[in-house]
């Protein structure tokens, strides 16, 4: 018998539980996804901390704290994957500009800035505003730029 699964409904139920659990360990879940791949369900949680790098112990602590509760909420067999976002994570939401404030990123624009030809820059996130967009320190000329939200094609963490 095929079971209909509403992944958005499941995400709505598990997200507060995951956020509260991560908070207990002073961690931030920057992405939570519930996806089906090759006929198998996966719940993936990507954790971040402003104070330190994510360790295997962090992932294990969150996994152990969630296991029993998630099984009561998720009505199908699934695999739980808890990890760090990775060194050069591609941003998937605007909130990541706030979470990663002060970090180095590689930024790709839809259109070059006025008077310029380049669309790809490396720099540091200085601030984010949902209306104004990104305040960005470009490394190449140490200029502070304001990039409108609607001109950002993609961004990812950048490591020297």
Short mmCIF file of N, CA and C in Angstrom, two decimals:
data_model
loop_
_atom_site.label_atom_id
_atom_site.label_comp_id
_atom_site.label_asym_id
_atom_site.label_seq_id
_atom_site.Cartn_x
_atom_site.Cartn_y
_atom_site.Cartn_z
N UNK A 1 0.84 -1.18 0.00
CA UNK A 1 0.00 0.00 0.00
C UNK A 1 0.89 1.25 0.00
N UNK A 2 0.62 2.13 -0.94
CA UNK A 2 1.38 3.36 -1.04
C UNK A 2 0.81 4.39 -0.06
N UNK A 3 1.71 5.02 0.65
CA UNK A 3 1.31 6.00 1.66
C UNK A 3 1.61 7.40 1.13
N UNK A 4 0.59 8.28 1.16
CA UNK A 4 0.81 9.67 0.75
C UNK A 4 1.49 10.42 1.88
N UNK A 5 2.59 11.05 1.54
CA UNK A 5 3.37 11.79 2.52
C UNK A 5 3.42 13.25 2.08
N UNK A 6 3.01 14.14 2.97
CA UNK A 6 3.11 15.57 2.71
C UNK A 6 4.38 16.05 3.41
N UNK A 7 5.44 16.22 2.63
CA UNK A 7 6.74 16.56 3.23
C UNK A 7 6.72 17.93 3.89
N UNK A 8 5.90 18.85 3.37
CA UNK A 8 5.82 20.20 3.96
C UNK A 8 5.15 20.14 5.33
N UNK A 9 4.17 19.27 5.45
CA UNK A 9 3.49 19.09 6.73
C UNK A 9 4.45 18.49 7.76
N UNK A 10 5.23 17.52 7.32
CA UNK A 10 6.20 16.90 8.22
C UNK A 10 7.27 17.91 8.63
N UNK A 11 7.76 18.71 7.66
CA UNK A 11 8.74 19.74 7.98
C UNK A 11 8.19 20.75 8.98
N UNK A 12 6.93 21.12 8.82
CA UNK A 12 6.30 22.07 9.75
C UNK A 12 6.25 21.50 11.17
N UNK A 13 6.08 20.19 11.28
CA UNK A 13 6.01 19.55 12.60
C UNK A 13 7.40 19.36 13.22
N UNK A 14 8.39 18.98 12.40
CA UNK A 14 9.71 18.67 12.97
C UNK A 14 10.60 19.89 13.17
N UNK A 15 10.37 20.95 12.41
CA UNK A 15 11.25 22.12 12.48
C UNK A 15 11.35 22.73 13.88
N UNK A 16 10.23 23.01 14.58
CA UNK A 16 10.37 23.57 15.93
C UNK A 16 11.13 22.64 16.88
N UNK A 17 10.92 21.35 16.75
CA UNK A 17 11.61 20.37 17.58
C UNK A 17 13.12 20.40 17.29
N UNK A 18 13.48 20.46 16.02
CA UNK A 18 14.89 20.51 15.63
C UNK A 18 15.53 21.81 16.10
N UNK A 19 14.84 22.93 15.91
CA UNK A 19 15.37 24.23 16.34
C UNK A 19 15.61 24.27 17.85
N UNK A 20 14.64 23.78 18.63
CA UNK A 20 14.80 23.77 20.09
C UNK A 20 15.93 22.85 20.54
N UNK A 21 16.04 21.70 19.90
CA UNK A 21 17.11 20.76 20.25
C UNK A 21 18.47 21.36 19.93
N UNK A 22 18.61 21.93 18.74
CA UNK A 22 19.89 22.54 18.35
C UNK A 22 20.26 23.68 19.30
N UNK A 23 19.25 24.48 19.68
CA UNK A 23 19.49 25.61 20.58
C UNK A 23 20.05 25.14 21.92
N UNK A 24 19.60 23.99 22.39
CA UNK A 24 20.11 23.44 23.66
C UNK A 24 21.63 23.21 23.60
N UNK A 25 22.14 22.95 22.40
CA UNK A 25 23.58 22.73 22.22
C UNK A 25 24.27 23.97 21.66
N UNK A 26 23.58 25.11 21.70
CA UNK A 26 24.10 26.38 21.20
C UNK A 26 24.44 26.31 19.70
N UNK A 27 23.55 25.67 18.95
CA UNK A 27 23.72 25.50 17.51
C UNK A 27 22.52 26.08 16.77
N UNK A 28 22.71 26.38 15.49
CA UNK A 28 21.64 26.92 14.65
C UNK A 28 21.42 25.97 13.47
N UNK A 29 20.19 25.48 13.29
CA UNK A 29 19.93 24.69 12.08
C UNK A 29 19.68 25.65 10.91
N UNK A 30 20.65 25.74 10.00
CA UNK A 30 20.48 26.70 8.90
C UNK A 30 19.67 26.13 7.75
N UNK A 31 19.55 24.81 7.72
CA UNK A 31 18.71 24.20 6.69
C UNK A 31 18.18 22.87 7.22
N UNK A 32 16.91 22.63 6.96
CA UNK A 32 16.27 21.37 7.31
C UNK A 32 15.50 20.94 6.07
N UNK A 33 15.79 19.74 5.57
CA UNK A 33 15.06 19.28 4.39
C UNK A 33 14.60 17.85 4.59
N UNK A 34 13.43 17.56 4.05
CA UNK A 34 12.87 16.21 4.07
C UNK A 34 12.59 15.86 2.63
N UNK A 35 13.41 14.97 2.06
CA UNK A 35 13.35 14.68 0.63
C UNK A 35 13.34 13.19 0.37
N UNK A 36 12.79 12.84 -0.79
CA UNK A 36 12.79 11.45 -1.22
C UNK A 36 13.76 11.33 -2.39
N UNK A 37 14.71 10.42 -2.24
CA UNK A 37 15.70 10.17 -3.28
C UNK A 37 15.83 8.67 -3.47
N UNK A 38 15.71 8.23 -4.72
CA UNK A 38 15.81 6.79 -5.04
C UNK A 38 14.91 5.94 -4.15
N UNK A 39 13.66 6.38 -4.00
CA UNK A 39 12.63 5.66 -3.25
C UNK A 39 12.89 5.58 -1.75
N UNK A 40 13.80 6.43 -1.24
CA UNK A 40 14.08 6.48 0.20
C UNK A 40 13.93 7.91 0.69
N UNK A 41 13.41 8.04 1.94
CA UNK A 41 13.24 9.36 2.55
C UNK A 41 14.48 9.72 3.37
N UNK A 42 14.84 11.01 3.33
CA UNK A 42 15.97 11.53 4.10
C UNK A 42 15.54 12.81 4.82
N UNK A 43 15.88 12.90 6.09
CA UNK A 43 15.73 14.14 6.84
C UNK A 43 17.16 14.64 7.05
N UNK A 44 17.46 15.80 6.43
CA UNK A 44 18.81 16.36 6.52
C UNK A 44 18.77 17.66 7.31
N UNK A 45 19.71 17.75 8.24
CA UNK A 45 19.82 18.93 9.10
C UNK A 45 21.25 19.44 9.00
N UNK A 46 21.39 20.71 8.65
CA UNK A 46 22.70 21.34 8.56
C UNK A 46 22.84 22.33 9.71
N UNK A 47 23.85 22.13 10.56
CA UNK A 47 24.03 22.91 11.78
C UNK A 47 25.16 23.91 11.64
N UNK A 48 25.02 25.03 12.35
CA UNK A 48 26.05 26.08 12.35
C UNK A 48 26.18 26.64 13.75
N UNK A 49 27.38 27.14 14.06
CA UNK A 49 27.63 27.82 15.32
C UNK A 49 28.46 29.07 15.04
N UNK A 50 28.10 30.18 15.68
CA UNK A 50 28.88 31.41 15.53
C UNK A 50 30.21 31.32 16.28
N UNK A 51 30.26 30.49 17.33
CA UNK A 51 31.44 30.45 18.20
C UNK A 51 32.51 29.45 17.80
N UNK A 52 32.12 28.40 17.08
CA UNK A 52 33.09 27.33 16.83
C UNK A 52 32.69 26.52 15.60
N UNK A 53 33.60 25.66 15.17
CA UNK A 53 33.29 24.75 14.08
C UNK A 53 32.40 23.62 14.60
N UNK A 54 31.56 23.09 13.75
CA UNK A 54 30.70 21.96 14.10
C UNK A 54 31.55 20.70 14.12
N UNK A 55 31.36 19.90 15.17
CA UNK A 55 32.13 18.66 15.32
C UNK A 55 31.21 17.45 15.13
N UNK A 56 31.83 16.29 15.03
CA UNK A 56 31.07 15.04 14.96
C UNK A 56 30.25 14.87 16.23
N UNK A 57 30.83 15.27 17.37
CA UNK A 57 30.11 15.17 18.65
C UNK A 57 28.84 16.03 18.62
N UNK A 58 28.91 17.22 18.02
CA UNK A 58 27.72 18.07 17.91
C UNK A 58 26.64 17.35 17.12
N UNK A 59 27.01 16.78 15.99
CA UNK A 59 26.05 16.08 15.14
C UNK A 59 25.46 14.88 15.88
N UNK A 60 26.31 14.16 16.59
CA UNK A 60 25.85 12.99 17.33
C UNK A 60 24.91 13.39 18.47
N UNK A 61 25.23 14.46 19.19
CA UNK A 61 24.37 14.92 20.29
C UNK A 61 22.98 15.29 19.78
N UNK A 62 22.92 16.01 18.68
CA UNK A 62 21.63 16.41 18.12
C UNK A 62 20.87 15.18 17.63
N UNK A 63 21.57 14.28 16.95
CA UNK A 63 20.94 13.05 16.44
C UNK A 63 20.33 12.24 17.58
N UNK A 64 21.10 12.01 18.63
CA UNK A 64 20.60 11.21 19.77
C UNK A 64 19.41 11.88 20.46
N UNK A 65 19.46 13.20 20.55
CA UNK A 65 18.37 13.92 21.21
C UNK A 65 17.08 13.89 20.40
N UNK A 66 17.21 13.80 19.09
CA UNK A 66 16.03 13.85 18.22
C UNK A 66 15.43 12.49 17.89
N UNK A 67 16.24 11.45 17.84
CA UNK A 67 15.82 10.16 17.31
C UNK A 67 14.44 9.68 17.74
N UNK A 68 14.20 9.56 19.03
CA UNK A 68 12.93 9.00 19.51
C UNK A 68 11.75 9.90 19.17
N UNK A 69 11.95 11.22 19.25
CA UNK A 69 10.85 12.15 18.99
C UNK A 69 10.47 12.16 17.51
N UNK A 70 11.46 12.12 16.65
CA UNK A 70 11.19 12.16 15.21
C UNK A 70 10.43 10.93 14.75
N UNK A 71 10.76 9.78 15.33
CA UNK A 71 10.08 8.55 14.94
C UNK A 71 8.58 8.61 15.23
N UNK A 72 8.19 9.38 16.24
CA UNK A 72 6.76 9.54 16.55
C UNK A 72 6.06 10.47 15.56
N UNK A 73 6.81 11.36 14.92
CA UNK A 73 6.23 12.37 14.03
C UNK A 73 6.25 11.94 12.56
N UNK A 74 7.31 11.26 12.16
CA UNK A 74 7.48 10.90 10.75
C UNK A 74 6.94 9.49 10.52
N UNK A 75 5.89 9.37 9.69
CA UNK A 75 5.18 8.09 9.55
C UNK A 75 5.80 7.10 8.56
N UNK A 76 6.99 7.38 8.06
CA UNK A 76 7.65 6.48 7.12
C UNK A 76 9.08 6.22 7.58
N UNK A 77 9.67 5.16 6.99
CA UNK A 77 11.09 4.92 7.26
C UNK A 77 11.89 6.03 6.60
N UNK A 78 12.91 6.52 7.31
CA UNK A 78 13.73 7.61 6.79
C UNK A 78 15.14 7.48 7.35
N UNK A 79 16.06 8.14 6.72
CA UNK A 79 17.43 8.24 7.23
C UNK A 79 17.64 9.66 7.72
N UNK A 80 18.23 9.78 8.90
CA UNK A 80 18.53 11.09 9.48
C UNK A 80 20.00 11.40 9.23
N UNK A 81 20.26 12.56 8.61
CA UNK A 81 21.62 13.01 8.35
C UNK A 81 21.80 14.38 9.00
N UNK A 82 22.73 14.47 9.93
CA UNK A 82 23.02 15.73 10.62
C UNK A 82 24.48 16.08 10.32
N UNK A 83 24.72 17.30 9.81
CA UNK A 83 26.08 17.68 9.44
C UNK A 83 26.28 19.19 9.52
N UNK A 84 27.51 19.60 9.26
CA UNK A 84 27.81 21.03 9.15
C UNK A 84 27.46 21.46 7.73
N UNK A 85 27.37 22.78 7.49
CA UNK A 85 27.00 23.24 6.16
C UNK A 85 28.10 23.08 5.12
N UNK A 86 29.31 22.83 5.53
CA UNK A 86 30.42 22.70 4.59
C UNK A 86 31.20 24.00 4.47
N UNK A 87 32.43 23.90 4.06
CA UNK A 87 33.32 25.06 4.01
C UNK A 87 32.94 26.06 2.93
N UNK A 88 32.40 25.59 1.81
CA UNK A 88 32.03 26.49 0.73
C UNK A 88 30.57 26.30 0.35
N UNK A 89 29.71 26.40 1.35
CA UNK A 89 28.28 26.20 1.18
C UNK A 89 27.66 27.26 0.28
N UNK A 90 26.82 26.82 -0.64
CA UNK A 90 26.03 27.73 -1.45
C UNK A 90 24.81 28.15 -0.64
N UNK A 91 24.54 29.45 -0.58
CA UNK A 91 23.41 29.96 0.20
C UNK A 91 22.10 29.53 -0.46
N UNK A 92 21.16 29.11 0.38
CA UNK A 92 19.86 28.68 -0.13
C UNK A 92 18.72 29.57 0.35
N UNK A 93 19.03 30.51 1.24
CA UNK A 93 17.98 31.42 1.72
C UNK A 93 18.62 32.75 2.13
N UNK A 94 17.80 33.79 2.14
CA UNK A 94 18.29 35.12 2.52
C UNK A 94 18.80 35.16 3.96
N UNK A 95 18.19 34.36 4.85
CA UNK A 95 18.59 34.41 6.26
C UNK A 95 20.05 34.01 6.45
N UNK A 96 20.63 33.31 5.48
CA UNK A 96 22.03 32.90 5.60
C UNK A 96 22.98 34.10 5.53
N UNK A 97 22.54 35.20 4.88
CA UNK A 97 23.37 36.40 4.86
C UNK A 97 23.52 36.97 6.28
N UNK A 98 22.48 36.83 7.09
CA UNK A 98 22.56 37.26 8.49
C UNK A 98 23.34 36.26 9.34
N UNK A 99 23.05 34.99 9.14
CA UNK A 99 23.73 33.94 9.91
C UNK A 99 25.24 34.01 9.69
N UNK A 100 25.66 34.22 8.44
CA UNK A 100 27.08 34.21 8.10
C UNK A 100 27.69 35.62 8.04
N UNK A 101 27.04 36.58 8.68
CA UNK A 101 27.57 37.95 8.74
C UNK A 101 29.00 37.93 9.27
N UNK A 102 29.89 38.66 8.58
CA UNK A 102 31.29 38.69 8.97
C UNK A 102 32.14 37.64 8.27
N UNK A 103 31.50 36.73 7.55
CA UNK A 103 32.24 35.67 6.85
C UNK A 103 32.53 36.09 5.41
N UNK A 104 33.50 35.44 4.82
CA UNK A 104 33.89 35.69 3.43
C UNK A 104 32.97 34.90 2.50
N UNK A 105 32.57 35.55 1.40
CA UNK A 105 31.73 34.88 0.42
C UNK A 105 32.19 35.21 -1.00
N UNK A 106 31.80 34.35 -1.90
CA UNK A 106 31.92 34.61 -3.32
C UNK A 106 30.50 34.93 -3.79
N UNK A 107 30.36 36.06 -4.47
CA UNK A 107 29.05 36.58 -4.82
C UNK A 107 28.94 36.69 -6.34
N UNK A 108 27.85 36.17 -6.90
CA UNK A 108 27.60 36.29 -8.34
C UNK A 108 26.34 37.13 -8.53
N UNK A 109 26.46 38.18 -9.34
CA UNK A 109 25.35 39.09 -9.60
C UNK A 109 24.64 38.72 -10.90
N UNK A 110 23.37 39.11 -10.99
CA UNK A 110 22.62 38.93 -12.23
C UNK A 110 23.09 39.93 -13.28
N UNK A 111 23.31 41.17 -12.85
CA UNK A 111 23.78 42.26 -13.72
C UNK A 111 24.98 42.92 -13.06
N UNK A 112 25.97 43.37 -13.87
CA UNK A 112 27.09 44.11 -13.27
C UNK A 112 26.58 45.38 -12.59
N UNK A 113 27.31 45.84 -11.58
CA UNK A 113 26.97 47.09 -10.93
C UNK A 113 27.20 48.24 -11.91
N UNK A 114 26.53 49.35 -11.67
CA UNK A 114 26.63 50.50 -12.56
C UNK A 114 28.09 50.92 -12.75
N UNK A 115 28.50 51.05 -14.02
CA UNK A 115 29.85 51.47 -14.33
C UNK A 115 30.89 50.36 -14.26
N UNK A 116 30.45 49.10 -14.09
CA UNK A 116 31.39 47.99 -13.99
C UNK A 116 31.01 46.89 -14.98
N UNK A 117 31.94 45.97 -15.21
CA UNK A 117 31.68 44.86 -16.14
C UNK A 117 31.62 43.51 -15.43
N UNK A 118 32.30 43.40 -14.31
CA UNK A 118 32.36 42.13 -13.59
C UNK A 118 31.04 41.81 -12.87
N UNK A 119 30.75 40.50 -12.76
CA UNK A 119 29.55 40.07 -12.03
C UNK A 119 29.89 39.16 -10.84
N UNK A 120 31.17 38.79 -10.70
CA UNK A 120 31.58 37.89 -9.62
C UNK A 120 32.60 38.60 -8.73
N UNK A 121 32.33 38.60 -7.41
CA UNK A 121 33.20 39.27 -6.46
C UNK A 121 33.46 38.36 -5.27
N UNK A 122 34.59 38.59 -4.62
CA UNK A 122 34.87 37.95 -3.34
C UNK A 122 34.95 39.06 -2.31
N UNK A 123 34.39 38.78 -1.13
CA UNK A 123 34.41 39.80 -0.09
C UNK A 123 33.81 39.29 1.20
N UNK A 124 33.45 40.23 2.05
CA UNK A 124 32.92 39.90 3.38
C UNK A 124 31.53 40.49 3.55
N UNK A 125 30.66 39.72 4.18
CA UNK A 125 29.30 40.20 4.48
C UNK A 125 29.41 41.18 5.64
N UNK A 126 29.00 42.42 5.42
CA UNK A 126 28.98 43.40 6.50
C UNK A 126 27.60 43.46 7.15
N UNK A 127 26.54 43.36 6.32
CA UNK A 127 25.18 43.42 6.86
C UNK A 127 24.20 42.93 5.80
N UNK A 128 22.98 42.65 6.25
CA UNK A 128 21.89 42.23 5.37
C UNK A 128 20.61 42.90 5.82
N UNK A 129 19.85 43.41 4.88
CA UNK A 129 18.54 44.00 5.15
C UNK A 129 17.59 43.47 4.08
N UNK A 130 16.42 42.97 4.50
CA UNK A 130 15.49 42.38 3.53
C UNK A 130 15.02 43.36 2.47
N UNK A 131 15.02 44.65 2.78
CA UNK A 131 14.60 45.65 1.78
C UNK A 131 15.78 46.18 0.97
N UNK A 132 16.86 46.52 1.65
CA UNK A 132 18.02 47.14 0.98
C UNK A 132 18.91 46.12 0.27
N UNK A 133 19.06 44.96 0.87
CA UNK A 133 19.94 43.95 0.30
C UNK A 133 21.20 43.77 1.12
N UNK A 134 22.29 43.48 0.43
CA UNK A 134 23.55 43.10 1.05
C UNK A 134 24.52 44.27 1.13
N UNK A 135 25.08 44.51 2.31
CA UNK A 135 26.20 45.43 2.44
C UNK A 135 27.44 44.55 2.47
N UNK A 136 28.35 44.83 1.55
CA UNK A 136 29.41 43.90 1.20
C UNK A 136 30.74 44.65 1.08
N UNK A 137 31.81 44.10 1.67
CA UNK A 137 33.14 44.68 1.52
C UNK A 137 33.87 43.88 0.45
N UNK A 138 34.05 44.50 -0.73
CA UNK A 138 34.72 43.82 -1.84
C UNK A 138 36.22 43.83 -1.59
N UNK A 139 36.86 42.65 -1.67
CA UNK A 139 38.28 42.54 -1.37
C UNK A 139 39.15 43.23 -2.41
N UNK A 140 38.79 43.13 -3.67
CA UNK A 140 39.66 43.61 -4.75
C UNK A 140 40.04 45.08 -4.61
N UNK A 141 39.12 45.92 -4.10
CA UNK A 141 39.43 47.34 -3.97
C UNK A 141 39.04 47.91 -2.60
N UNK A 142 38.71 47.03 -1.66
CA UNK A 142 38.32 47.42 -0.29
C UNK A 142 37.16 48.41 -0.28
N UNK A 143 36.27 48.30 -1.29
CA UNK A 143 35.09 49.17 -1.36
C UNK A 143 33.90 48.52 -0.68
N UNK A 144 33.16 49.33 0.04
CA UNK A 144 31.91 48.87 0.64
C UNK A 144 30.80 49.09 -0.39
N UNK A 145 30.10 48.02 -0.72
CA UNK A 145 29.05 48.07 -1.74
C UNK A 145 27.71 47.68 -1.14
N UNK A 146 26.65 48.26 -1.68
CA UNK A 146 25.31 47.80 -1.33
C UNK A 146 24.76 47.11 -2.58
N UNK A 147 24.50 45.83 -2.44
CA UNK A 147 24.01 45.02 -3.55
C UNK A 147 22.52 44.79 -3.35
N UNK A 148 21.67 45.28 -4.25
CA UNK A 148 20.23 45.05 -4.11
C UNK A 148 19.92 43.54 -4.12
N UNK A 149 19.00 43.16 -3.27
CA UNK A 149 18.59 41.77 -3.12
C UNK A 149 18.24 41.13 -4.47
N UNK A 150 17.53 41.88 -5.32
CA UNK A 150 17.07 41.32 -6.59
C UNK A 150 18.18 41.20 -7.64
N UNK A 151 19.40 41.66 -7.32
CA UNK A 151 20.53 41.53 -8.25
C UNK A 151 21.48 40.40 -7.84
N UNK A 152 21.16 39.69 -6.78
CA UNK A 152 22.03 38.59 -6.32
C UNK A 152 21.57 37.30 -6.99
N UNK A 153 22.46 36.74 -7.80
CA UNK A 153 22.14 35.46 -8.44
C UNK A 153 22.48 34.30 -7.52
N UNK A 154 23.67 34.36 -6.91
CA UNK A 154 24.05 33.30 -5.98
C UNK A 154 25.17 33.80 -5.06
N UNK A 155 25.31 33.12 -3.94
CA UNK A 155 26.38 33.42 -2.99
C UNK A 155 26.81 32.11 -2.34
N UNK A 156 28.09 32.02 -2.02
CA UNK A 156 28.56 30.85 -1.30
C UNK A 156 29.71 31.26 -0.39
N UNK A 157 29.87 30.50 0.68
CA UNK A 157 30.98 30.76 1.58
C UNK A 157 32.28 30.59 0.80
N UNK A 158 33.27 31.37 1.18
CA UNK A 158 34.54 31.37 0.46
C UNK A 158 35.68 31.19 1.44
N UNK A 159 36.57 30.27 1.13
CA UNK A 159 37.74 30.00 1.96
C UNK A 159 38.98 30.34 1.13
N UNK A 160 39.92 31.10 1.73
CA UNK A 160 41.18 31.43 1.04
C UNK A 160 41.99 30.18 0.77
#
